[in-house]
Amino acid sequence: RKEVEQDPGPFNVPEGATVAFNCTYSNSASQSFFWYRQDCRKEPKLLMSVYSSGNEDGRFTAQLNRASQYISLLIRDSKLSDSATYLCVFVSSGGSYIPTFGRGTSLIVHP
Amino acid sequence: DTGVSQDPRHKITKRGQNVTFRCDPISEHNRLYWYRQTLGQGPEFLTYFQNEAQLEKSRLLSDRFSAERPKGSFSTLEIQRTEQGDSAMYLCASSSSSRPRDRGYGYTFGSGTRLTVV
């Protein structure tokens, strides 16, 4: 089983739609979780951290389910500018702080 | 501070040649990471430095790959005897052990070096 699994998509949604992505992880020692955004032929950039209690940042909501070992990202009121690849990332405990990336989920928001 | 810089941005080389990439991290960051990313995949971890010490190198793809960070500042990644399968984007990232988790530990990526082996 891969350490991190994501549906590559693409998710093709109209402007204004709500869309959600999940990401499952296999390493139970995973301690910190993040969502990164990567635009075509650009470097990944941090979108938001993910906390056990769930957290929001504007139109974006992230959640963590440790029992089922998955994290999710919900985007409300999608904009054309949200079109990108969304990468889930975890960092294991142990001090090395090496981020492990999923393969990413492609989102295309159309007019 | 201008962020993480990588040089060159693009490299085209013939199979069998050696290539070297450079990464200049954010100046106050003590950790530096190298990743490889191929089309349709997420970044794949290669190696990691804390200051000048290379703390993890078991995931370098083969013995043709090596990395250095001699003075704890910039780093180089070398690929010897390149193969067509080495064609990919090579990303460098840096972070600080003192940055908080809610800022993603300050992980910042460079723009990458795109390698094409012909």
Short mmCIF file of C-alpha atoms in Angstrom, two decimals:
data_model
loop_
_atom_site.label_atom_id
_atom_site.label_comp_id
_atom_site.label_asym_id
_atom_site.label_seq_id
_atom_site.Cartn_x
_atom_site.Cartn_y
_atom_site.Cartn_z
CA ARG A 1 0.00 0.00 0.00
CA LYS A 2 1.35 3.43 -0.90
CA GLU A 3 2.13 5.79 1.97
CA VAL A 4 -0.26 8.40 0.64
CA GLU A 5 -3.10 7.80 -1.79
CA GLN A 6 -5.04 10.43 -3.69
CA ASP A 7 -7.51 10.22 -6.53
CA PRO A 8 -5.67 11.97 -9.38
CA GLY A 9 -8.92 13.20 -10.95
CA PRO A 10 -9.37 15.42 -12.81
CA PHE A 11 -12.32 16.88 -10.99
CA ASN A 12 -14.11 19.05 -13.53
CA VAL A 13 -16.58 21.43 -11.86
CA PRO A 14 -18.44 24.61 -12.79
CA GLU A 15 -17.75 27.92 -11.11
CA GLY A 16 -19.57 28.21 -7.82
CA ALA A 17 -19.60 24.48 -7.15
CA THR A 18 -18.48 22.81 -3.95
CA VAL A 19 -15.86 20.12 -4.38
CA ALA A 20 -14.12 17.83 -1.91
CA PHE A 21 -10.95 15.75 -2.08
CA ASN A 22 -9.81 13.00 0.22
CA CYS A 23 -6.37 11.63 0.88
CA THR A 24 -5.59 8.45 2.81
CA TYR A 25 -2.32 7.70 4.56
CA SER A 26 -0.90 4.44 5.84
CA ASN A 27 1.69 5.58 8.37
CA SER A 28 -0.02 5.78 11.75
CA ALA A 29 2.97 7.72 13.09
CA SER A 30 2.01 10.60 10.83
CA GLN A 31 1.85 13.65 12.96
CA SER A 32 1.32 16.74 10.85
CA PHE A 33 -0.78 17.17 7.78
CA PHE A 34 -0.96 19.81 5.09
CA TRP A 35 -2.55 20.64 1.78
CA TYR A 36 -0.34 22.15 -0.91
CA ARG A 37 -1.40 23.71 -4.18
CA GLN A 38 0.64 23.30 -7.36
CA ASP A 39 -0.07 25.24 -10.52
CA CYS A 40 0.99 23.83 -13.87
CA ARG A 41 4.80 23.77 -14.21
CA LYS A 42 5.23 25.65 -10.93
CA GLU A 43 6.49 24.64 -7.50
CA PRO A 44 4.13 23.45 -4.73
CA LYS A 45 3.00 26.09 -2.27
CA LEU A 46 1.44 25.63 1.16
CA LEU A 47 -2.33 26.06 1.10
CA MET A 48 -3.17 25.19 4.68
CA SER A 49 -2.33 23.00 7.62
CA VAL A 50 -4.82 20.37 8.79
CA TYR A 51 -5.81 20.07 12.42
CA SER A 52 -7.69 17.32 14.23
CA SER A 53 -10.51 19.69 15.09
CA GLY A 54 -10.90 20.80 11.48
CA ASN A 55 -10.00 24.25 10.27
CA GLU A 56 -11.20 26.82 7.77
CA ASP A 57 -9.47 29.44 5.70
CA GLY A 58 -12.03 31.40 3.72
CA ARG A 59 -13.63 29.07 1.19
CA PHE A 60 -11.35 26.19 2.15
CA THR A 61 -12.03 23.69 4.93
CA ALA A 62 -9.62 20.95 5.95
CA GLN A 63 -10.37 17.99 8.19
CA LEU A 64 -8.43 15.12 9.67
CA ASN A 65 -9.82 11.72 10.65
CA ARG A 66 -7.10 9.84 12.52
CA ALA A 67 -9.25 6.77 13.15
CA SER A 68 -9.79 6.22 9.44
CA GLN A 69 -6.43 7.72 8.48
CA TYR A 70 -7.55 10.28 5.98
CA ILE A 71 -7.59 14.03 5.48
CA SER A 72 -9.99 16.03 3.36
CA LEU A 73 -10.15 19.39 1.63
CA LEU A 74 -13.45 21.10 0.84
CA ILE A 75 -13.58 24.07 -1.51
CA ARG A 76 -16.79 26.09 -1.56
CA ASP A 77 -17.89 28.52 -4.26
CA SER A 78 -15.15 27.39 -6.66
CA LYS A 79 -13.38 30.06 -8.70
CA LEU A 80 -11.65 29.68 -12.04
CA SER A 81 -8.43 30.54 -10.21
CA ASP A 82 -8.81 27.45 -8.02
CA SER A 83 -7.85 25.30 -11.01
CA ALA A 84 -4.66 23.55 -9.93
CA THR A 85 -3.34 20.31 -8.49
CA TYR A 86 -3.89 19.82 -4.77
CA LEU A 87 -1.28 17.73 -2.97
CA CYS A 88 -1.78 16.21 0.42
CA VAL A 89 1.30 16.03 2.60
CA PHE A 90 2.12 14.40 5.89
CA VAL A 91 5.09 14.64 8.19
CA SER A 92 5.91 11.74 10.50
CA SER A 93 7.01 12.02 14.07
CA GLY A 94 10.63 11.21 14.82
CA GLY A 95 12.38 14.48 14.28
CA SER A 96 13.34 14.26 10.61
CA TYR A 97 10.37 16.39 9.48
CA ILE A 98 10.50 14.93 5.99
CA PRO A 99 7.28 15.77 4.13
CA THR A 100 5.74 12.93 2.14
CA PHE A 101 3.57 13.98 -0.79
CA GLY A 102 0.62 12.36 -2.44
CA ARG A 103 0.45 12.33 -6.23
CA GLY A 104 -2.05 15.19 -6.23
CA THR A 105 -5.64 15.70 -7.33
CA SER A 106 -6.24 17.83 -10.40
CA LEU A 107 -9.08 20.35 -10.21
CA ILE A 108 -10.45 22.13 -13.25
CA VAL A 109 -13.03 24.84 -12.65
CA HIS A 110 -14.84 25.89 -15.82
CA PRO A 111 -17.14 28.86 -16.53
CA ASP B 1 15.18 37.42 1.20
CA THR B 2 14.17 36.21 -2.26
CA GLY B 3 13.16 32.69 -1.31
CA VAL B 4 14.70 29.45 -2.50
CA SER B 5 16.70 29.76 -5.72
CA GLN B 6 17.53 26.93 -8.06
CA ASP B 7 19.91 27.00 -10.98
CA PRO B 8 19.63 26.27 -13.82
CA ARG B 9 15.90 26.45 -14.52
CA HIS B 10 16.24 24.10 -17.47
CA LYS B 11 18.92 21.63 -18.47
CA ILE B 12 19.06 19.52 -21.60
CA THR B 13 21.81 16.93 -21.65
CA LYS B 14 22.82 13.92 -23.65
CA ARG B 15 22.52 10.48 -22.15
CA GLY B 16 25.67 9.50 -20.31
CA GLN B 17 26.67 13.04 -19.34
CA ASN B 18 26.95 14.26 -15.77
CA VAL B 19 24.80 17.14 -14.54
CA THR B 20 24.90 19.26 -11.39
CA PHE B 21 22.13 21.43 -10.00
CA ARG B 22 22.43 24.12 -7.38
CA CYS B 23 20.02 25.19 -4.66
CA ASP B 24 20.31 28.30 -2.50
CA PRO B 25 17.90 28.05 0.44
CA ILE B 26 16.34 30.83 2.46
CA SER B 27 19.25 32.16 4.46
CA GLU B 28 17.93 31.44 7.96
CA HIS B 29 16.70 27.93 7.08
CA ASN B 30 18.84 25.13 8.46
CA ARG B 31 17.11 22.27 6.65
CA LEU B 32 17.32 21.55 2.94
CA TYR B 33 15.52 18.87 0.93
CA TRP B 34 15.79 17.55 -2.60
CA TYR B 35 12.81 16.06 -4.42
CA ARG B 36 12.17 14.69 -7.88
CA GLN B 37 8.83 15.14 -9.60
CA THR B 38 7.68 13.43 -12.77
CA LEU B 39 4.55 14.21 -14.75
CA GLY B 40 1.36 13.31 -12.94
CA GLN B 41 3.12 12.44 -9.69
CA GLY B 42 3.78 14.27 -6.46
CA PRO B 43 7.28 15.24 -5.39
CA GLU B 44 9.36 12.20 -4.43
CA PHE B 45 11.80 12.71 -1.55
CA LEU B 46 15.47 12.11 -2.37
CA THR B 47 17.64 13.44 0.45
CA TYR B 48 17.77 15.90 3.32
CA PHE B 49 20.35 18.05 5.11
CA GLN B 50 20.31 19.69 8.49
CA ASN B 51 23.01 22.33 8.31
CA GLU B 52 25.88 20.57 6.55
CA ALA B 53 24.97 17.07 7.73
CA GLN B 54 23.20 14.78 5.27
CA LEU B 55 20.78 13.02 7.59
CA GLU B 56 18.87 10.91 5.10
CA LYS B 57 20.16 9.64 1.79
CA SER B 58 18.79 6.15 1.55
CA ARG B 59 16.12 7.30 -0.88
CA LEU B 60 18.50 8.63 -3.47
CA LEU B 61 17.45 6.76 -6.57
CA SER B 62 20.75 5.07 -7.32
CA ASP B 63 24.45 5.47 -6.68
CA ARG B 64 24.55 7.81 -9.67
CA PHE B 65 22.85 10.42 -7.50
CA SER B 66 24.74 12.37 -4.87
CA ALA B 67 24.21 15.61 -2.96
CA GLU B 68 26.37 17.92 -0.93
CA ARG B 69 25.93 20.92 1.32
CA PRO B 70 29.53 21.65 2.27
CA LYS B 71 29.10 24.81 4.31
CA GLY B 72 25.53 24.39 5.44
CA SER B 73 24.30 26.99 2.97
CA PHE B 74 23.82 26.14 -0.72
CA SER B 75 23.51 22.55 -1.89
CA THR B 76 24.29 20.70 -5.09
CA LEU B 77 22.68 17.60 -6.54
CA GLU B 78 24.74 15.65 -9.06
CA ILE B 79 23.57 12.94 -11.40
CA GLN B 80 26.29 10.94 -13.08
CA ARG B 81 25.91 9.05 -16.36
CA THR B 82 22.41 10.39 -16.94
CA GLU B 83 19.72 8.16 -18.36
CA GLN B 84 16.50 9.08 -20.14
CA GLY B 85 14.55 7.99 -17.08
CA ASP B 86 16.23 10.77 -15.12
CA SER B 87 14.22 13.35 -17.06
CA ALA B 88 12.10 15.11 -14.45
CA MET B 89 11.72 18.26 -12.40
CA TYR B 90 14.18 18.43 -9.51
CA LEU B 91 12.86 20.51 -6.65
CA CYS B 92 14.69 21.88 -3.67
CA ALA B 93 12.96 23.01 -0.49
CA SER B 94 14.18 24.52 2.74
CA SER B 95 12.71 24.91 6.19
CA SER B 96 13.62 25.97 9.67
CA SER B 97 13.42 23.75 12.71
CA SER B 98 12.23 26.77 14.63
CA ARG B 99 9.21 27.58 12.45
CA PRO B 100 5.80 26.60 13.81
CA ARG B 101 3.74 23.77 12.43
CA ASP B 102 0.86 25.98 11.46
CA ARG B 103 3.13 27.67 8.96
CA GLY B 104 3.99 24.26 7.52
CA TYR B 105 7.35 24.45 9.32
CA GLY B 106 8.18 27.13 6.79
CA TYR B 107 8.74 24.64 3.96
CA THR B 108 9.43 26.71 0.87
CA PHE B 109 10.14 25.26 -2.53
CA GLY B 110 12.31 26.65 -5.26
CA SER B 111 11.04 26.85 -8.81
CA GLY B 112 12.86 23.67 -9.73
CA THR B 113 15.29 22.54 -12.39
CA ARG B 114 13.70 20.76 -15.32
CA LEU B 115 16.07 18.10 -16.67
CA THR B 116 15.64 16.60 -20.12
CA VAL B 117 17.95 13.74 -21.09
CA VAL B 118 18.06 13.11 -24.82
#
